[in-house]
XYZ file of C-alpha atoms in Angstrom:
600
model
C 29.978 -10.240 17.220
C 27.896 -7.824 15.374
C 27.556 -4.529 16.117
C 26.344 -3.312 20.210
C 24.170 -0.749 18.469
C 21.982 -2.532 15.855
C 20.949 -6.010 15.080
C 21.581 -8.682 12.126
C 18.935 -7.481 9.204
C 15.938 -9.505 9.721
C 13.490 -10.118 7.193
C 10.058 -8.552 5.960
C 6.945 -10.940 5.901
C 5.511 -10.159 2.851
C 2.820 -11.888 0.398
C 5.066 -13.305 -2.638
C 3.281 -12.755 -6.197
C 5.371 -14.446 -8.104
C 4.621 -17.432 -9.957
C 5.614 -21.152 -8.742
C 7.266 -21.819 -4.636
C 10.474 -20.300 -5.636
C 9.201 -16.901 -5.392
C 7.185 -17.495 -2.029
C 9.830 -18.823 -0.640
C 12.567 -15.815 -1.281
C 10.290 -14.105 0.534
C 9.564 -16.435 3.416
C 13.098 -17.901 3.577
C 15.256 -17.473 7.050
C 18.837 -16.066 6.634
C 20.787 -18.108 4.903
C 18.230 -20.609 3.367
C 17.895 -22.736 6.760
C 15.290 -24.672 8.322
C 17.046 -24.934 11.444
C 16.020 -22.778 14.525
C 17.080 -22.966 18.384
C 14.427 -24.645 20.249
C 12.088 -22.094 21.986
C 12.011 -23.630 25.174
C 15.185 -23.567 26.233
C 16.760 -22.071 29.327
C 18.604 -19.523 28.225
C 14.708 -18.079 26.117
C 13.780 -17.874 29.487
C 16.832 -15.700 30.944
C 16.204 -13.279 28.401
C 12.713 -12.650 28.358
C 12.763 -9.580 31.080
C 15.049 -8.137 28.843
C 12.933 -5.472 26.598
C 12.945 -5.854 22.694
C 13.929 -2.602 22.044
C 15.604 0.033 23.835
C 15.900 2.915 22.062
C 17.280 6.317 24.326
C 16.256 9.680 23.933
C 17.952 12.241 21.409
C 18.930 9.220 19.782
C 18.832 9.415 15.628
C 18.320 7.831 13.292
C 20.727 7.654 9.510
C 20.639 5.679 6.588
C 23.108 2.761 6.972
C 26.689 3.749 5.603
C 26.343 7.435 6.705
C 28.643 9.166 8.739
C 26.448 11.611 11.478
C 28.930 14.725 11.873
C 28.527 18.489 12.903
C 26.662 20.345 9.618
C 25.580 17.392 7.910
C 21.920 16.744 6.929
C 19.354 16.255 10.100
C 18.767 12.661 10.363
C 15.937 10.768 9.163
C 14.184 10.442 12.787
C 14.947 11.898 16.214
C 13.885 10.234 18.798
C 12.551 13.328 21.759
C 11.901 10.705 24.277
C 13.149 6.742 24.984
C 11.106 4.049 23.501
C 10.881 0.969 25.006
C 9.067 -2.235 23.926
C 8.945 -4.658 26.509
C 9.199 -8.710 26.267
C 6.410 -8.966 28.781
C 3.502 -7.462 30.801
C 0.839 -5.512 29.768
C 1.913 -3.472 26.409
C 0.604 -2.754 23.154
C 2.033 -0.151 20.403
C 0.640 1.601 17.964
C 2.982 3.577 15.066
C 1.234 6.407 13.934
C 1.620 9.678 11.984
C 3.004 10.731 8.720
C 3.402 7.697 5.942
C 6.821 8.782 5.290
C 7.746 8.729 9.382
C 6.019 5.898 10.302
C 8.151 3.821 6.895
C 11.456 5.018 8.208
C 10.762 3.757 12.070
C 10.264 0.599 10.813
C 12.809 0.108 8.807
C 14.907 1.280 11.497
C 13.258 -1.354 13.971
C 14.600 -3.817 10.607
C 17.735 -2.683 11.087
C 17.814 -0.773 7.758
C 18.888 2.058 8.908
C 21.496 2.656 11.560
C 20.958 4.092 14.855
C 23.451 7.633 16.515
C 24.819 7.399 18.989
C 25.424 4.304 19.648
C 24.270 2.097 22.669
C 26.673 0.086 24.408
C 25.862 -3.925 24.958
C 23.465 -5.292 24.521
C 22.243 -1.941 22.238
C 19.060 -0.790 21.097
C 17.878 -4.292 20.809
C 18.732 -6.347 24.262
C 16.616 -9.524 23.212
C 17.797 -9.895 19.542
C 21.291 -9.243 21.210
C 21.199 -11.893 23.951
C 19.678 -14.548 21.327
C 22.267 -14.177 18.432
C 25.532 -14.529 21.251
C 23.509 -17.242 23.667
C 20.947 -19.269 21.221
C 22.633 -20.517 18.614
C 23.032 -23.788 17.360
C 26.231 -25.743 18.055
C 28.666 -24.765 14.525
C 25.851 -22.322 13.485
C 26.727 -18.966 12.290
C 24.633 -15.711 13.022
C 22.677 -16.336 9.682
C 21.259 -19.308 10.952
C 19.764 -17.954 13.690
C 16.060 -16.711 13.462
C 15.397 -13.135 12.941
C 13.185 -11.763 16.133
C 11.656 -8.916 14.480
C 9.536 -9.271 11.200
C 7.350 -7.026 9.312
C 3.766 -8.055 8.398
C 3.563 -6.188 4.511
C -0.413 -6.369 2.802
C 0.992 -4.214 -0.367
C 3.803 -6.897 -1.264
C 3.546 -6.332 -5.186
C 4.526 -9.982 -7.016
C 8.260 -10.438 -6.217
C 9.910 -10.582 -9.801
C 8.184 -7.680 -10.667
C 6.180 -8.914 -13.625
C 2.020 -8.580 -14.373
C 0.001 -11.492 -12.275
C -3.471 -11.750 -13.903
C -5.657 -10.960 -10.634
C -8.846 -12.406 -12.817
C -7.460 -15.887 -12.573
C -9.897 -16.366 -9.505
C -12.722 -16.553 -12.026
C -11.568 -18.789 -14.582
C -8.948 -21.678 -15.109
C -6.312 -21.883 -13.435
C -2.696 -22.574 -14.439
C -0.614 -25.175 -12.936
C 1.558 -23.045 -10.954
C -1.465 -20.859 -9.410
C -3.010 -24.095 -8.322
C -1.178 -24.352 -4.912
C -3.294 -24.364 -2.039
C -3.244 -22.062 1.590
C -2.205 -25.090 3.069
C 0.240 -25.779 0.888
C 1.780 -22.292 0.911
C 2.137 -22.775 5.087
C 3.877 -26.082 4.850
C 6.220 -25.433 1.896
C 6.892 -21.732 1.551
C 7.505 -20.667 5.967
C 10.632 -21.812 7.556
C 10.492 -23.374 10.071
C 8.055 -24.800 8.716
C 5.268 -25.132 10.917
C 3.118 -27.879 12.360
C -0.010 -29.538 11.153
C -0.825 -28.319 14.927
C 0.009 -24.757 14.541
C -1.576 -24.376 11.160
C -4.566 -25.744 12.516
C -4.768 -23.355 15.908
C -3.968 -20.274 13.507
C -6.064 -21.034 11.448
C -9.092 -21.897 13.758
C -8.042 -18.120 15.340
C -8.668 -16.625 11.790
C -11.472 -18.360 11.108
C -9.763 -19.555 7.824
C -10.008 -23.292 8.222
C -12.740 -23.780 5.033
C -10.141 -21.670 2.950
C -6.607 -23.695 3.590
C -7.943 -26.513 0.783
C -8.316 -23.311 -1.632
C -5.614 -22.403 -4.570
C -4.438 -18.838 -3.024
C -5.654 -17.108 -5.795
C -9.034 -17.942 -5.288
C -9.018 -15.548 -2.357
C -10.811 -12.408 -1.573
C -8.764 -9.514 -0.676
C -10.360 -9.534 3.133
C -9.728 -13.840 3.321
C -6.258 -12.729 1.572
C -5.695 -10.638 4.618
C -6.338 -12.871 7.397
C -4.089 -15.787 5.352
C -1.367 -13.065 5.575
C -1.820 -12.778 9.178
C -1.906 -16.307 9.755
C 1.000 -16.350 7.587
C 2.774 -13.831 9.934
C 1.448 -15.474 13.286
C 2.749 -19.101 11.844
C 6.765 -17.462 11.405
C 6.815 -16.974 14.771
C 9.558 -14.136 15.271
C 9.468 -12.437 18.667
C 8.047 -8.936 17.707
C 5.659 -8.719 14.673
C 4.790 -5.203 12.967
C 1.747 -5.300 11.186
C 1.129 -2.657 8.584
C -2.025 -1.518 8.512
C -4.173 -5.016 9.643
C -7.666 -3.567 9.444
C -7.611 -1.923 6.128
C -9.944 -4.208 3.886
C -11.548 -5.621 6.485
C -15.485 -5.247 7.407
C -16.806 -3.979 10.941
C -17.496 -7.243 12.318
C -13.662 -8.570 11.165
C -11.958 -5.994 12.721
C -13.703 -6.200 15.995
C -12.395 -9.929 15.633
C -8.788 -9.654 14.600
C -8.606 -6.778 17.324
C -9.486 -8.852 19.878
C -7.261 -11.622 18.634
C -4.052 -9.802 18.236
C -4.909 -8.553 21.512
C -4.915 -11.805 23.013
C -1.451 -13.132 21.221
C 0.030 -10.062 22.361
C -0.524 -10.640 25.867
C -0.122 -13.991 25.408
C -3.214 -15.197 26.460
C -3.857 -17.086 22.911
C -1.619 -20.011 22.386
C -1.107 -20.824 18.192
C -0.357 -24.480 18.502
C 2.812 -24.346 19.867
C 5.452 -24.098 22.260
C 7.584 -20.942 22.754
C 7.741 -17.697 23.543
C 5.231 -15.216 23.311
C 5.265 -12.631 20.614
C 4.683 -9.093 20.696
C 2.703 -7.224 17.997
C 2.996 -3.693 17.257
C 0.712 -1.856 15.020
C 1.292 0.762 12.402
C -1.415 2.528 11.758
C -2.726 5.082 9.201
C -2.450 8.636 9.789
C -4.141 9.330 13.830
C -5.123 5.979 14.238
C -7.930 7.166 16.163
C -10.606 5.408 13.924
C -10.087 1.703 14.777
C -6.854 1.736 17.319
C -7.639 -1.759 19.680
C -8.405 -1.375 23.185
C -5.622 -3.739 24.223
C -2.823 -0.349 22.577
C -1.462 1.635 25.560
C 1.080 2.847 24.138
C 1.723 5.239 20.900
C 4.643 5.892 18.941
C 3.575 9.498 17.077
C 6.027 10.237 13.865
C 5.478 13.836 12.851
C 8.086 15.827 11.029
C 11.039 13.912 11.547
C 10.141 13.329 14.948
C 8.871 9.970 17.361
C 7.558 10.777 20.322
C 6.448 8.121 22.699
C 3.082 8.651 24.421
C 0.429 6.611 26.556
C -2.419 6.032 24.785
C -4.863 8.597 27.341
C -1.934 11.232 26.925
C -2.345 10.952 22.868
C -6.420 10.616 22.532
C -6.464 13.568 25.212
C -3.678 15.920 23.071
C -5.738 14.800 19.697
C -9.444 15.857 21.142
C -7.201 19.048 21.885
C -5.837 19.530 18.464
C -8.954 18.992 16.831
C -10.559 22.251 18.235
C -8.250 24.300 16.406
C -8.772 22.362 12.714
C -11.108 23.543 10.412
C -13.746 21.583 9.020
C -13.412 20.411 5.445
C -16.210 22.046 3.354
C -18.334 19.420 1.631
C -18.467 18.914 -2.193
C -20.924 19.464 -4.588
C -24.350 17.691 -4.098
C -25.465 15.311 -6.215
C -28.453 16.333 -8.867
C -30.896 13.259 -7.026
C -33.307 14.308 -10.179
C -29.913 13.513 -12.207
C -29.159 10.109 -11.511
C -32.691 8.671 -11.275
C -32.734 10.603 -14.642
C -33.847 9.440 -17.939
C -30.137 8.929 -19.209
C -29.254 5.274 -20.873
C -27.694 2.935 -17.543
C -23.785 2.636 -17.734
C -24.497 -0.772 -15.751
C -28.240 -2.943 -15.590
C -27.756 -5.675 -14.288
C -31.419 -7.393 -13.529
C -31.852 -10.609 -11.136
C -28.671 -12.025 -11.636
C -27.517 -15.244 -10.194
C -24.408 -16.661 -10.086
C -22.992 -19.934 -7.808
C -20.186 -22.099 -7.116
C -21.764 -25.311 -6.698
C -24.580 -25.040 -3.882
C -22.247 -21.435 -2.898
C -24.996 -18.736 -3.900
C -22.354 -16.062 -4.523
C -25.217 -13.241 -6.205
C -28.506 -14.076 -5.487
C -31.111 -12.376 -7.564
C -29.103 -8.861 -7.924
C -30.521 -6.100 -9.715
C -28.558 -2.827 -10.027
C -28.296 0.180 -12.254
C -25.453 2.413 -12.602
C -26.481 5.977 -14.644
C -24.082 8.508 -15.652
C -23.514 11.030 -12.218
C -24.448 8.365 -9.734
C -22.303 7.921 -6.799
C -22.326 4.430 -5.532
C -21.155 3.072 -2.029
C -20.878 -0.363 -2.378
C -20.920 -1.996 0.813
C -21.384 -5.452 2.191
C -19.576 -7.396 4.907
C -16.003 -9.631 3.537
C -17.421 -12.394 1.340
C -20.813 -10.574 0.631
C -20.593 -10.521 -3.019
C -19.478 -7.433 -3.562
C -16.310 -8.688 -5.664
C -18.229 -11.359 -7.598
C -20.515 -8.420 -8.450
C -17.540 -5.633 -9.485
C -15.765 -8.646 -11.632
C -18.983 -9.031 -13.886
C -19.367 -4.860 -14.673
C -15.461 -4.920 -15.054
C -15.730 -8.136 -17.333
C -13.264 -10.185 -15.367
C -16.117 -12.842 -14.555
C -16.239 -15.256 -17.078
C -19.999 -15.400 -16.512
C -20.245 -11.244 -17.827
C -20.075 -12.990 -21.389
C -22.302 -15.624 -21.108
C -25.583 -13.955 -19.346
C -28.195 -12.857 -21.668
C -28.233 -8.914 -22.456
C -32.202 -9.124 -20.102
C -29.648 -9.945 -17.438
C -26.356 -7.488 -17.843
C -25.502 -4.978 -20.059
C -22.839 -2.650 -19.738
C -22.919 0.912 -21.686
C -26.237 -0.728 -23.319
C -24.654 -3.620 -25.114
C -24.443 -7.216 -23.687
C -20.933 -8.024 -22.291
C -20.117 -10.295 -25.573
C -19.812 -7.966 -27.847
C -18.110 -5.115 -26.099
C -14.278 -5.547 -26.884
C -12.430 -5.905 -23.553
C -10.078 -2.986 -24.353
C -12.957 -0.788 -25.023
C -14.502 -2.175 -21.820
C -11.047 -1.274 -20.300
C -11.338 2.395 -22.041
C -14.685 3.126 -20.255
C -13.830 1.702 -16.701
C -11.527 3.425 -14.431
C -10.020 1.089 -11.813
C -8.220 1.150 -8.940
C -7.583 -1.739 -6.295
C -5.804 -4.099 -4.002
C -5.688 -6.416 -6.913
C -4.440 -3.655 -9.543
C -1.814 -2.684 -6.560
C -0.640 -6.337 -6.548
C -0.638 -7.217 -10.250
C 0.723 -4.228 -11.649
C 3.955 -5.069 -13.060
C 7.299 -3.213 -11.575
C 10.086 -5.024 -13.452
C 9.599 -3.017 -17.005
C 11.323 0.182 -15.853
C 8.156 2.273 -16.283
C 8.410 5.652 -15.197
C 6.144 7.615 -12.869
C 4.554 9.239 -15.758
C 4.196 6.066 -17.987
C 2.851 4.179 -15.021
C -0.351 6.801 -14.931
C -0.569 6.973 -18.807
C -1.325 3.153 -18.711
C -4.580 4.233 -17.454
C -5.621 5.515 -20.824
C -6.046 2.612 -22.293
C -6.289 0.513 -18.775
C -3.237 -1.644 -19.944
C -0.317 -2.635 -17.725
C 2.888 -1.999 -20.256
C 4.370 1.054 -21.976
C 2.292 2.526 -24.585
C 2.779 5.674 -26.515
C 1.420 9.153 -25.558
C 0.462 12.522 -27.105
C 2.030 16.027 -25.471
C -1.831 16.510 -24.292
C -1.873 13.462 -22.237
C 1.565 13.854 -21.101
C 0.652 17.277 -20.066
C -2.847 15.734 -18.256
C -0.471 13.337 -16.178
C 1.655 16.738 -15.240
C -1.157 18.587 -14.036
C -2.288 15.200 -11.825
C 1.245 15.379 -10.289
C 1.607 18.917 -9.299
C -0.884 18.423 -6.275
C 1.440 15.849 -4.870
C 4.852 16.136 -5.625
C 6.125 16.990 -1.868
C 5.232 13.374 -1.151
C 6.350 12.114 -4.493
C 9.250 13.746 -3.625
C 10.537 11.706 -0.691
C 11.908 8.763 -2.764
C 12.075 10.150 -5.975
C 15.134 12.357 -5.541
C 18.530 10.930 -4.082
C 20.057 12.789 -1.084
C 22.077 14.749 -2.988
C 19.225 16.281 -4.748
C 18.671 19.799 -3.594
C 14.819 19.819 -1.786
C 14.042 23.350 -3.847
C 15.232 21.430 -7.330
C 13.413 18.670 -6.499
C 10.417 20.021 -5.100
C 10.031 22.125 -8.898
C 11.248 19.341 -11.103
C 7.834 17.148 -11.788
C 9.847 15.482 -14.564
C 11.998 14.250 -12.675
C 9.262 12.511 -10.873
C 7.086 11.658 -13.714
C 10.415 9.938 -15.276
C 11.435 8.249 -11.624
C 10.859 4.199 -11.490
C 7.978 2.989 -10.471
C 9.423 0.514 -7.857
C 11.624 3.284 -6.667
C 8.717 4.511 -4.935
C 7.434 3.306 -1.238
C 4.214 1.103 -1.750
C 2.508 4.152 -0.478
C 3.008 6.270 -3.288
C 2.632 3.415 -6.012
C -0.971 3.051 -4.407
C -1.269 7.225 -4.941
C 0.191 6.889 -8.427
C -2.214 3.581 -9.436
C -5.297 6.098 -7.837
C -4.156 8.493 -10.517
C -3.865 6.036 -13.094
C -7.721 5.652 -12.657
C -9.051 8.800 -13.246
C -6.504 10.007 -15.548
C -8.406 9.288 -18.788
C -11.661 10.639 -16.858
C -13.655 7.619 -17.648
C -17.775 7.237 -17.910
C -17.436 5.184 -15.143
C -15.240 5.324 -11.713
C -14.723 2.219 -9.484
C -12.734 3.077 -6.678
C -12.486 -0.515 -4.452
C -10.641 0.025 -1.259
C -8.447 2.278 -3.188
C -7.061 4.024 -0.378
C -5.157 1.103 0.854
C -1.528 1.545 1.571
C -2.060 5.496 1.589
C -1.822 7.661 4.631
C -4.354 10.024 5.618
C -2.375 13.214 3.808
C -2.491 11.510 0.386
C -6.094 10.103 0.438
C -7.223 13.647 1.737
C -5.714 15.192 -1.438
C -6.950 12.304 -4.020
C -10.623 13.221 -2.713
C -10.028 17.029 -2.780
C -8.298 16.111 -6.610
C -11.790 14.282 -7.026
C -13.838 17.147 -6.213
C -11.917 19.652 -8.816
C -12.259 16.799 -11.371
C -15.962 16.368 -11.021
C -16.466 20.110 -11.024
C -14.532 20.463 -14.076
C -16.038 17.872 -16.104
C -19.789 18.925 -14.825
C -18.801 22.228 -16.642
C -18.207 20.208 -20.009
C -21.154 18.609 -19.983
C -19.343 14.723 -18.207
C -21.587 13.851 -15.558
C -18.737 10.448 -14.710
C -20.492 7.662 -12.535
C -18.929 6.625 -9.611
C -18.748 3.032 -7.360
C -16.605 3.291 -3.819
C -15.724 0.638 -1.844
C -14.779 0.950 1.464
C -15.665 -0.529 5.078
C -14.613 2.784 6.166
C -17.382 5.753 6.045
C -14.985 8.689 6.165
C -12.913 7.525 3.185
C -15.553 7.740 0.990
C -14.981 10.920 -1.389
C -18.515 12.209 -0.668
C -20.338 13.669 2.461
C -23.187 11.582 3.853
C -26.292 11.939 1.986
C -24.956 12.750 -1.066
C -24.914 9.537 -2.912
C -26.535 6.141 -2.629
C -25.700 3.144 -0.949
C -26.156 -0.669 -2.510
C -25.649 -3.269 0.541
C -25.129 -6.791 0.078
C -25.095 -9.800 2.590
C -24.725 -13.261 1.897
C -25.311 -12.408 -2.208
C -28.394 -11.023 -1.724
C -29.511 -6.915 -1.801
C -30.460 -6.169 1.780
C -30.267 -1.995 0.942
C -30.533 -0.151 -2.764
C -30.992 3.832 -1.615
């Protein structure tokens, strides 16, 4: 019988990298390899589903599994100040907010990764999970076999043996093993895996039904998103936490997946099948203010080492009230509009270029130039063009070497004969793609992992004491976040807090996702390129981190404006407060349906 006060480890719903169906289906796979799951329908499903999902009671804490809570040890890693309670049914949606840090330890802790003090007698924190591991199991089946009922809905799942995936494969030829489809993925890589029917309803929900005959790496990051969703939606556990669903997406998308994880969550939507319904929680970037879903009513806020459980009018009302007493965020420099419509040589002209996928106009007569000290918000609803036109000035496209220099040129030579790893020299980067492909299985430190951006490589390479000192001095700002993971619990917080070597030295994949998206930001702007593109870099980071990265901007601007670097920047986000410029300060290039509707 396992334990009253936790549940068996369940697993994490991630988006597998790795090359071939043995990777995707590590991280798809049920406990214990099997297909087999306890029909939904059941009677005993329906005894159960009054009981809530969770129960956690007030003062309780939470430690990291194998710890012993005693009088004068450390404080735990969360302290619950009031119950939480997730229902099976009714009217109830939550959204996880607060501190990056915070918000990662709840929901490991809802994963059963960490253990919960003091304990809850039967049937525990988590009554459902409980009930369904000693009532629903198969006849001879062992608790392994049974389904996990809570997973976690990852979009910054790097590729899962930790080596470099070539994120330009979309453009070219594809290798065998990158060749499997969306549809394929569902039916070979989800156990149980699901029905023609259910792929089918999710898929019609999403909207993704053109995209299941396409090899996944032919995906845009927003179509990438919504196949992860579907993805979660199709493993059918009984609660699904979603990290972050809206980053990525456009206006128009959100307002659609809103409305449709609104619906499943109240179980209004059907997905193809019989069973029970499944609740969604949310985790949400810093606030969650911007964006949170009308269907939320409840909020789980994680601020220092703290979760406190609020109704959604209680929080918006105590946030209006908090914001009275915050200062306003001075804005930064203006640009020079004389400046970039200067007389300086283009970084980027492209003139009336075309490119299409059969009778698919992906650019349609785009003209653009990029001059040193422009500031660029590229912006464009999901599947405008907008990464079809970034994979031609970064050279990914194979099309950037084959249009005449009257069409492109980058730094005022035609795409041919500019070297890629002087094209890679010139261009800082920073993505979802970059995030994903970036390999974590070569032990590369902290440190190393930024230095890469030198040369814009993605292995070890050798650097002077200058540049090793430049990566210091882009650490310093952050290392009390860098800190969290970087130090074991042993380490003293004043030692670690001084010790950037430490950090700079620290694995890579030691760090949270949210902190390898920080450190990959860094890697961008490290080598202080000629020209910036930032594409939805602040994915995976909480508000805290992305507010520093565009104060860090603002000091690196200054100081290379006082050397004479005027460094051209390209930012894109769906979000208008994440750019790293107040409005009216830089231009805007808007594309829809391949075309220019906006160049201001």
């Amino acid at each position: 019988m396992p334990a009253p006060h936790s549940a068996r480890p369940v697993n994490g719903v991630g988006w597998a990298g790795g090359k071939g169906r043995k990777a995707r289906e590590y991280a798809y796979a049920w406990p214990g390899g099997s297909r087999a799951r306890p029909s939904s329908g059941n009677a005993c499903i329906n005894t159960q589903m009054r009981l809530p999902l969770v129960s956690i009671p007030a003062r309780t804490g939470v430690w990291p599994l194998g710890s012993t809570p005693a009088a004068g040890t450390a404080p735990p890693l969360l302290r619950f100040a009031n119950a939480l309670t997730i229902p099976s049914d009714g009217e109830y949606g939550l959204a996880i907010v607060g501190q990056g840090e915070g918000r990662r330890r709840l929901i490991q802790a809802l994963l059963s990764k960490h253990r919960f003090y003091p304990q809850s007698p039967a049937p525990g924190i988590f009554p459902y999970t409980y009930h369904w591991t000693q009532q629903t199991k198969l006849p001879g089946s062992t608790d392994r076999e049974a389904p996990p009922a809570i997973r976690h809905l990852t979009f910054s799942k790097p590729s899962h043996n930790g080596e470099f995936t070539d994120y330009t494969a979309r453009y070219g030829a594809l290798q065998e093993e990158d060749k499997d489809t969306l549809l394929e993925f569902f039916q070979e890589s989800l156990f149980p895996a699901p029905t023609d029917q259910a792929i089918d309803a999710v898929a019609s929900i999403l909207g993704i039904q053109h995209l299941l005959s396409l090899p996944l790496v032919a995906l845009s990051s927003g179509q990438t998103r919504r196949a992860r969703i579907a993805a979660g939606l199709l493993a059918r556990p009984r609660l699904l936490i979603l990290e972050d669903p809206f980053a990525g997406l456009d206006v128009q998308s959100r307002r659609q997946i809103a409305g449709m994880l609104g619906a499943v969550n109240s179980g209004s939507q059907t997905l193809g099948t019989e069973g029970d319904a499944m609740r969604l929680v949310l985790s949400l970037r810093g606030t969650g203010a911007v964006g949170m879903p009308g269907y939320v009513t409840h909020v789980a806020r994680v601020m220092a080492g703290q979760v406190e459980m609020l109704e959604k009018k209680e929080y918006v009302d105590r946030l209006q009230a908090e914001s009275e007493t915050q200062h306003v965020v001075p804005d930064g420099p203006a640009v020079n509009r004389e400046r970039a419509a200067g007389l300086a040589d283009p970084l980027v002209d492209a003139q009336n270029v075309f490119i299409a996928y059969g009778d698919k106009r992906v650019l349609d007569d785009v003209s653009w130039q990029i001059r040193p000290g422009d500031r660029w918000h590229l912006q464009g609803s999901n599947g405008s063009g907008k990464t079809t036109l970034l994979s031609l000035i970064l050279g990914h496209h194979p099309r950037s070497f084959s249009l005449p220099a009257e069409r492109l040129t980058l730094f005022s030579r035609p795409r041919r004969s500019l070297a890629t790893p002087t094209l890679r020299r010139l261009i800082g980067h920073a993505s979802p793609e970059i995030f994903a492909a970036f390999p974590r299985g070569m032990g590369l430190g902290a440190g190393e992992v930024v230095g890469t951006g030198y040369e814009g490589v993605f292995a070890r390479r050798k650097m002077t004491p200058a540049q090793r000192e430049r990566i210091m001095s882009l650490l310093r700002p952050f290392k009390d976040l860098l800190v969290v993971r970087a130090f074991t619990a042993t380490t003293t917080a004043a030692a670690a807090a001084d010790d950037l070597k430490r950090i700079y030295d620290t694995d890579f994949s030691h760090f949270p996702p949210s902190q390898q998206a920080l450190l990959l930001f860094l890697r961008a702007i490290v080598a202080r390129p000629s020209l910036l593109i930032l594409d939805e870099a602040s994915q995976g980071m909480d508000e805290e981190s992305w507010a520093r990265c565009r104060a860090l901007l603002e000091r690196e601007w200054q100081e290379m404006a006082r050397t004479g670097q005027e460094q051209a920047v390209v930012v894109v986000s769906h979000w208008e407060e994440e750019v790293p410029w107040a409005a009216g300060q830089g231009q805007v290039l808007r594309l829809h349906d391949g075309r220019v509707v906006q160049a201001s």
